[in-house]
mmCIF file of C-alpha atoms in Angstrom:
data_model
loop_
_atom_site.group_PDB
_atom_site.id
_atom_site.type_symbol
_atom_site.label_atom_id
_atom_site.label_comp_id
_atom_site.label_asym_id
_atom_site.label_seq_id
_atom_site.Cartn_x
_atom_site.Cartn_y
_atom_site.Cartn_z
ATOM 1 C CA UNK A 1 18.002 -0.628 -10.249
ATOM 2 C CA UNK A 2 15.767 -3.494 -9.627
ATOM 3 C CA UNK A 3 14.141 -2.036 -7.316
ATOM 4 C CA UNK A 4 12.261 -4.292 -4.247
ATOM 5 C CA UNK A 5 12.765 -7.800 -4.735
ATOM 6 C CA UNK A 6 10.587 -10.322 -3.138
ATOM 7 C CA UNK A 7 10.979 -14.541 -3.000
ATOM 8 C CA UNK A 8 9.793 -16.584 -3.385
ATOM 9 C CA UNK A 9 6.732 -15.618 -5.642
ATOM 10 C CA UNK A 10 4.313 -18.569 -4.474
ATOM 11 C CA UNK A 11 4.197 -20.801 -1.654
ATOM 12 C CA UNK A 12 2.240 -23.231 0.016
ATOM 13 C CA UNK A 13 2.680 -24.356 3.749
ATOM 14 C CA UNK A 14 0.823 -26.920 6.094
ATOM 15 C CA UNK A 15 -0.111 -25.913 9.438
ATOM 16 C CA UNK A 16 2.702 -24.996 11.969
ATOM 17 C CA UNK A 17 5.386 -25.003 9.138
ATOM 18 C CA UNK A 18 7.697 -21.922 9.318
ATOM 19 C CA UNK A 19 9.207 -19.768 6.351
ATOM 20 C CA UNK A 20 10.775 -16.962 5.632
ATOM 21 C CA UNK A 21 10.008 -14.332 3.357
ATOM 22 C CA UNK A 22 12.649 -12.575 1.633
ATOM 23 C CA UNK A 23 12.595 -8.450 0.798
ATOM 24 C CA UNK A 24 15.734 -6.360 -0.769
ATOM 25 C CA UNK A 25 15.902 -3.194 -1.965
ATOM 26 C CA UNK A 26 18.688 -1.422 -3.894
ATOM 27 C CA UNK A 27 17.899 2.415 -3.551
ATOM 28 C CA UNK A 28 19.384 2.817 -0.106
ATOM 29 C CA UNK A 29 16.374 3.233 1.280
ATOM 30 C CA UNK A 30 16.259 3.569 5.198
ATOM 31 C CA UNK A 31 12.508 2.702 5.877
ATOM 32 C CA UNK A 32 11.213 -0.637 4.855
ATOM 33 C CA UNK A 33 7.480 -2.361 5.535
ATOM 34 C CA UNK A 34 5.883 -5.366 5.256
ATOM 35 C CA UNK A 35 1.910 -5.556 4.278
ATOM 36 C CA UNK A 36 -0.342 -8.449 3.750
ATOM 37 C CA UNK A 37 -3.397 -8.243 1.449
ATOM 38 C CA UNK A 38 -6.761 -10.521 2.206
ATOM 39 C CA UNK A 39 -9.186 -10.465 -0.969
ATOM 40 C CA UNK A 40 -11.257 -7.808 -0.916
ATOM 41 C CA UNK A 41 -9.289 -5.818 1.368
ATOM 42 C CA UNK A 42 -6.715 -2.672 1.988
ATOM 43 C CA UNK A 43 -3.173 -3.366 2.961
ATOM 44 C CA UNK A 44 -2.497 -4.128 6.091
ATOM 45 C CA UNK A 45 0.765 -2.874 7.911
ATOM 46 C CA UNK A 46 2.423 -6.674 9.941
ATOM 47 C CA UNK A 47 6.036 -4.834 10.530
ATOM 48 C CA UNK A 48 8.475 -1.689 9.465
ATOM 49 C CA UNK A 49 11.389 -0.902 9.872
ATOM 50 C CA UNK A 50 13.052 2.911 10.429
ATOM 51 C CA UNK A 51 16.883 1.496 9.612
ATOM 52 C CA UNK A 52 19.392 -0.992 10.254
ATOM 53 C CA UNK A 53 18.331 -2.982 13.710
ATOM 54 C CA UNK A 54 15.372 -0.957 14.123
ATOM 55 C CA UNK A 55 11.875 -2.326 13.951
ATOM 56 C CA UNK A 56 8.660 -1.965 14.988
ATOM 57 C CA UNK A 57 4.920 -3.689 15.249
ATOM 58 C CA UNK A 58 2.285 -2.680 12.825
ATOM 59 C CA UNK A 59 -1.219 -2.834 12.830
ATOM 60 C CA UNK A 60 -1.744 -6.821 12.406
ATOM 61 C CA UNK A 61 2.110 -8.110 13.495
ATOM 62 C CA UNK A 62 1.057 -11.584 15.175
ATOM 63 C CA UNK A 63 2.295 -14.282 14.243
ATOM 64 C CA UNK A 64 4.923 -12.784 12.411
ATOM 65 C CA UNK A 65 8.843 -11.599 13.200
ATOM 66 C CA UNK A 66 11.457 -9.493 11.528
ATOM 67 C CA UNK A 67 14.684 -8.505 11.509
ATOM 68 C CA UNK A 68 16.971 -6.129 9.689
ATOM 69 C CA UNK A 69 20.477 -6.384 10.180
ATOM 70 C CA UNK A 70 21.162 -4.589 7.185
ATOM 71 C CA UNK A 71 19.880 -1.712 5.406
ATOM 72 C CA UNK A 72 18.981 -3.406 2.170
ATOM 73 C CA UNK A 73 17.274 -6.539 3.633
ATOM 74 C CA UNK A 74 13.953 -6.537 5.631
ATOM 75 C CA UNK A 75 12.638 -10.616 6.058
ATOM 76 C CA UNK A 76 9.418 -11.492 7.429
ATOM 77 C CA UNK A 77 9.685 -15.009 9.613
ATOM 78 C CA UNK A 78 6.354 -17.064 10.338
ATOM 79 C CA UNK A 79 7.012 -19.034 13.339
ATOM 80 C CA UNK A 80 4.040 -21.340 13.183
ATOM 81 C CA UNK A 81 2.163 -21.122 9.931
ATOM 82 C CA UNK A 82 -1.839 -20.839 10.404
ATOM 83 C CA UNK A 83 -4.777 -21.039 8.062
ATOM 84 C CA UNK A 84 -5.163 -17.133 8.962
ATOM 85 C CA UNK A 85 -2.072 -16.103 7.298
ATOM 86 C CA UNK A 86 -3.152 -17.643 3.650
ATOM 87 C CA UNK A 87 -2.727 -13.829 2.168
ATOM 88 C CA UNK A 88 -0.669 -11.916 -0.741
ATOM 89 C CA UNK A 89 2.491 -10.463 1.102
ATOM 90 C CA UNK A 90 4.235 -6.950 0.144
ATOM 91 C CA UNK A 91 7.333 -5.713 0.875
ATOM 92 C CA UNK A 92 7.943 -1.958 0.530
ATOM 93 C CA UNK A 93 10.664 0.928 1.320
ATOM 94 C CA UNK A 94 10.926 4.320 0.819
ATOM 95 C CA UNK A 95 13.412 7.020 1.453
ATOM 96 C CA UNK A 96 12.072 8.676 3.855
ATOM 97 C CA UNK A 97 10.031 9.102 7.367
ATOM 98 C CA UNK A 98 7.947 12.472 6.274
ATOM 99 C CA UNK A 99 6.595 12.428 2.761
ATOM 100 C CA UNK A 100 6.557 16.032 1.295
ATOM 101 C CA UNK A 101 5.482 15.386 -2.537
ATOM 102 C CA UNK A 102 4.736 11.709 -4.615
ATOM 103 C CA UNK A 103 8.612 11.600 -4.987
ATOM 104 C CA UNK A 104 8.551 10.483 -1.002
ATOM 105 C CA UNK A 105 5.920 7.381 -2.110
ATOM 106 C CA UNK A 106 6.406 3.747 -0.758
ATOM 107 C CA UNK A 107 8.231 1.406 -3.982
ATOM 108 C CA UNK A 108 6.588 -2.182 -3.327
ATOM 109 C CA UNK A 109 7.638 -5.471 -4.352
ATOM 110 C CA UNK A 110 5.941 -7.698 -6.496
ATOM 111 C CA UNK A 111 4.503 -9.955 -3.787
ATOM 112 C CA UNK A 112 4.594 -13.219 -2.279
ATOM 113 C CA UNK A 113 1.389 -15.362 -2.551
ATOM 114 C CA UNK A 114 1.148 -17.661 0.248
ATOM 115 C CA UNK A 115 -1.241 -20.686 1.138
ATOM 116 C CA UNK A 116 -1.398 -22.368 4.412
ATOM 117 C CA UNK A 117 -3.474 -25.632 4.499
ATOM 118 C CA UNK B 1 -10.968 0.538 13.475
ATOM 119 C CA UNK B 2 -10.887 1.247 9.536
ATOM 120 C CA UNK B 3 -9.774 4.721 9.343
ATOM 121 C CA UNK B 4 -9.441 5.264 5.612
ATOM 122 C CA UNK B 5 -12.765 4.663 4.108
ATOM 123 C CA UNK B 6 -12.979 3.599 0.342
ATOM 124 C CA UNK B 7 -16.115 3.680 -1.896
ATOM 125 C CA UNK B 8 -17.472 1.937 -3.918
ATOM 126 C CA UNK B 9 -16.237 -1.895 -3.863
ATOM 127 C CA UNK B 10 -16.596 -2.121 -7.603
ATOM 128 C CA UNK B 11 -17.164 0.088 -10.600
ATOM 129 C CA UNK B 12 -17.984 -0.410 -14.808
ATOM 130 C CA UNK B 13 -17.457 2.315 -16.878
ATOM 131 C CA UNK B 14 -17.721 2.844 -21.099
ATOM 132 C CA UNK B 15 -14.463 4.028 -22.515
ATOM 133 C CA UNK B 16 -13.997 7.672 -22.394
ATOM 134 C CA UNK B 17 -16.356 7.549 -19.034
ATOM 135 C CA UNK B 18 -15.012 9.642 -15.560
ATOM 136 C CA UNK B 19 -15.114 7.118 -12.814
ATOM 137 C CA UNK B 20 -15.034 8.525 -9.400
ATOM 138 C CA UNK B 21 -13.946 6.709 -6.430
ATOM 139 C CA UNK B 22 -14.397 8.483 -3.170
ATOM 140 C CA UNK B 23 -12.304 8.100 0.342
ATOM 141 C CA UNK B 24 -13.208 9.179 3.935
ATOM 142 C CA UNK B 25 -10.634 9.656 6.459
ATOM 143 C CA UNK B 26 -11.056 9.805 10.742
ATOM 144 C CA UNK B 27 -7.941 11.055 11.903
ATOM 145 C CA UNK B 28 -7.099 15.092 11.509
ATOM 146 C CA UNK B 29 -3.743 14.103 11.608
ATOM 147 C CA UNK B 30 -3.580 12.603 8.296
ATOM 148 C CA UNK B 31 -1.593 14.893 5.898
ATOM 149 C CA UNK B 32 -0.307 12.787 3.353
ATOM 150 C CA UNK B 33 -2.952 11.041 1.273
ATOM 151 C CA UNK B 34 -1.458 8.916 -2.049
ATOM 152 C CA UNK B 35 -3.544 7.035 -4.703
ATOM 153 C CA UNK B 36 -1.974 3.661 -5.298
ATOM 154 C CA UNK B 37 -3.165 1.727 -9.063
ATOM 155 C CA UNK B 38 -2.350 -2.243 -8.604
ATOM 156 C CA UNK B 39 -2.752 -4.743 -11.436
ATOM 157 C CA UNK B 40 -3.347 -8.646 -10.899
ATOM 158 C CA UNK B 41 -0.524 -10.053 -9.927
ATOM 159 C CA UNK B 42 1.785 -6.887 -9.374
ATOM 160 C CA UNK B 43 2.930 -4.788 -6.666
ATOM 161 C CA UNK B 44 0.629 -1.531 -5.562
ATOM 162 C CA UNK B 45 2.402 1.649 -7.667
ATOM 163 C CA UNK B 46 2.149 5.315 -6.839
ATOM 164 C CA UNK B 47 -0.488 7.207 -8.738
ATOM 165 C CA UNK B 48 -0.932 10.435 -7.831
ATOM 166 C CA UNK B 49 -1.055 11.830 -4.018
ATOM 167 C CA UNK B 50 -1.938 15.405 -2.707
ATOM 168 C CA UNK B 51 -1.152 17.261 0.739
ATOM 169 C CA UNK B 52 -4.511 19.269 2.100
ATOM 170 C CA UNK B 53 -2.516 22.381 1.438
ATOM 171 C CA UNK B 54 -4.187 22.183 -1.928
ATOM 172 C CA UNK B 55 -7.916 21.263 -3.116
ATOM 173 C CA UNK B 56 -7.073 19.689 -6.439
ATOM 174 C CA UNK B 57 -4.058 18.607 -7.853
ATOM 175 C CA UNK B 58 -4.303 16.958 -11.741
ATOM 176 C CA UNK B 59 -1.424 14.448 -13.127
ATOM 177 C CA UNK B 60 -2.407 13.420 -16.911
ATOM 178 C CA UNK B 61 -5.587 12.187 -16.538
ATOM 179 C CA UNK B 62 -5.827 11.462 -12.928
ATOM 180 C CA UNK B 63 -7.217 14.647 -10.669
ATOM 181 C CA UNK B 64 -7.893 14.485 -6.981
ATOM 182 C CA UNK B 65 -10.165 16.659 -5.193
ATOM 183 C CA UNK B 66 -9.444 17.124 -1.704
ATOM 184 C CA UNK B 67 -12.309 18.582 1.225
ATOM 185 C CA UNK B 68 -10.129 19.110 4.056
ATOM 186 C CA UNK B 69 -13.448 20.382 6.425
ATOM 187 C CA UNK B 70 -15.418 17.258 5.283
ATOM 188 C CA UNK B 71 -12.533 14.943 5.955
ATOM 189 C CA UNK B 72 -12.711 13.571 2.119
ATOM 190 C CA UNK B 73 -10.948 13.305 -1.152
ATOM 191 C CA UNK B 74 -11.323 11.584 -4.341
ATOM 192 C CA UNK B 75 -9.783 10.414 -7.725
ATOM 193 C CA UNK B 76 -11.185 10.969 -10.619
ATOM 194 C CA UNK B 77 -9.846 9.201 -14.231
ATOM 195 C CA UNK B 78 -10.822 11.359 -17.846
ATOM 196 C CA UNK B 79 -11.576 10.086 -20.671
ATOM 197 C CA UNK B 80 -11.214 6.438 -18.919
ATOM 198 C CA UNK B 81 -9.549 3.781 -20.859
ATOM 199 C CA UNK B 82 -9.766 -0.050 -21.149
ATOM 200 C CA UNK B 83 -6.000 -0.210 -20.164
ATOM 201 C CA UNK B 84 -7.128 1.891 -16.711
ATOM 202 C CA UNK B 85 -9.037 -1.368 -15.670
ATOM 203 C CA UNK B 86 -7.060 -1.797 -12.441
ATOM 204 C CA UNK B 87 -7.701 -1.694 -8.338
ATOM 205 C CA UNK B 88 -7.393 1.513 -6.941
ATOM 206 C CA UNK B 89 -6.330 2.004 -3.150
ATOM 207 C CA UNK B 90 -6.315 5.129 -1.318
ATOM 208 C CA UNK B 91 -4.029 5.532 1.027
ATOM 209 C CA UNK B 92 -3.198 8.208 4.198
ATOM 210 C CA UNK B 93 -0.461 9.079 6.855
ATOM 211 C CA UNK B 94 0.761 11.728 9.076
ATOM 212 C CA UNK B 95 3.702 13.550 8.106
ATOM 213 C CA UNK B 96 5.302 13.479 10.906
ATOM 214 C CA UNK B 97 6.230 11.183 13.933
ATOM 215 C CA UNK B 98 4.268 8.293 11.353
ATOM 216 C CA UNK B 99 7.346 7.113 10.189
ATOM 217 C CA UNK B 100 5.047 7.077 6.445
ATOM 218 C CA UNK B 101 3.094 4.510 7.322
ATOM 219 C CA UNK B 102 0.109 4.250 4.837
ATOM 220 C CA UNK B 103 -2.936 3.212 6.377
ATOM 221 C CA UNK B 104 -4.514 1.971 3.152
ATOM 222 C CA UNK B 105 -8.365 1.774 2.154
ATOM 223 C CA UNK B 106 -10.366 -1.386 1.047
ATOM 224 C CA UNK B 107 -9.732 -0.479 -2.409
ATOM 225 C CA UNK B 108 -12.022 -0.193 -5.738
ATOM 226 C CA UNK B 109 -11.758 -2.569 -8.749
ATOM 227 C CA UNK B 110 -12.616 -0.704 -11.739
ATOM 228 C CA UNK B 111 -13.263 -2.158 -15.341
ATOM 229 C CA UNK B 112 -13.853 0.086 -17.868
ATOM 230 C CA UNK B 113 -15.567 -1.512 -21.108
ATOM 231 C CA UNK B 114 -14.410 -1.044 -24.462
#
């Protein structure tokens, strides 16, 4: 399995360009988030996703849209790129809504380091 | 509102050391509370996480102490190693209707000296 796959690894964007970020998992996972990461700071929850054409906002979701038509992809679209979303993006999924025991723990990508100048 | 958190920013410890990072959490409905280790340039990955059922729980080297009245828990790394040198993020969520959302802390970056 590879696991949760995120492209591209870097990228660098001028004001009010858009992009996508990509996210796919192969473990058949049902829930899927997006984080971002600002230096010296926690994760931050932009998006998730409970299953196929379900999603929901997070705790810092503007500027930002996703979609998931199908269970193993979850992209993250910025509409209008601002200096505010320079940040380290994560993709993550796990198995399940209610986490008994570590086994129910959130697998993350390996990030998407973006610039916006 | 930062509900999850994390002290301290930064930590040095001597090889062999027990560094102790300590977490603080607001909301009772928080049951779920998972220790994530992150290297530069990787992905967060799953340390170690603990359910307030319990007041300790020990994996390897890595113990967490959990003080469900005071509304804190902590990690704390044995016999601390150079290849430990890492940032640590706490992490919590409710178990249910919260979809296992993490609402993460600020995070620690530890070094521990050869």
């Amino acid at each position: 399995n590879a696991g949760v796959t995120q492209t591209p690894k870097f990228r660098i964007l001028k004001i009010g360009q858009s992009m996508t970020l990509q996210c796919t998992q192969d473990m058949n996972h049902n829930y899927m988030y997006w984080y971002r990461q600002d230096p010296g700071m926690g994760l931050k929850l932009i998006y998730y996703s409970v299953g196929a054409g379900i999603t929901d906002k997070g705790e810092v979701p503007n500027g930002y849209n996703v979609s998931r038509s199908t269970t193993e992809d979850f992209p993250l679209r910025l509409e209008l790129a601002a200096p505010s979303q320079t940040s380290v993006y994560f993709c993550a999924s796990t198995e399940t809504g209610i986490p008994q025991d570590a086994t129910d723990t959130q697998y993350f990508g390996p990030g998407t380091r973006l610039t916006v100048l | 509102q930062q509900q999850v958190k994390q002290s301290p920013q930064s930590l040095i410890v001597q090889k062999g050391g027990i560094p102790i990072i300590n977490c603080a959490y607001e909301n009772t409905a928080f049951d779920y509370f998972p220790w994530y280790q992150q290297f530069p340039g990787k992905g967060p990955a799953l340390l170690i996480a603990i359910r307030p059922d319990v007041s300790e729980k020990k994996e390897g080297r890595f113990t967490i102490s959990f003080n469900k009245s005071a509304k804190q828990f902590s990690l704390h790394i044995m016999d601390s190693q150079p290849g430990d040198s890492a940032t640590y993020f706490c992490a919590a969520s409710p178990r249910t209707g919260g979809y296992n959302k993490l609402i993460f802390g600020a995070g620690t970056r530890l070094a521990v000296h050869p």
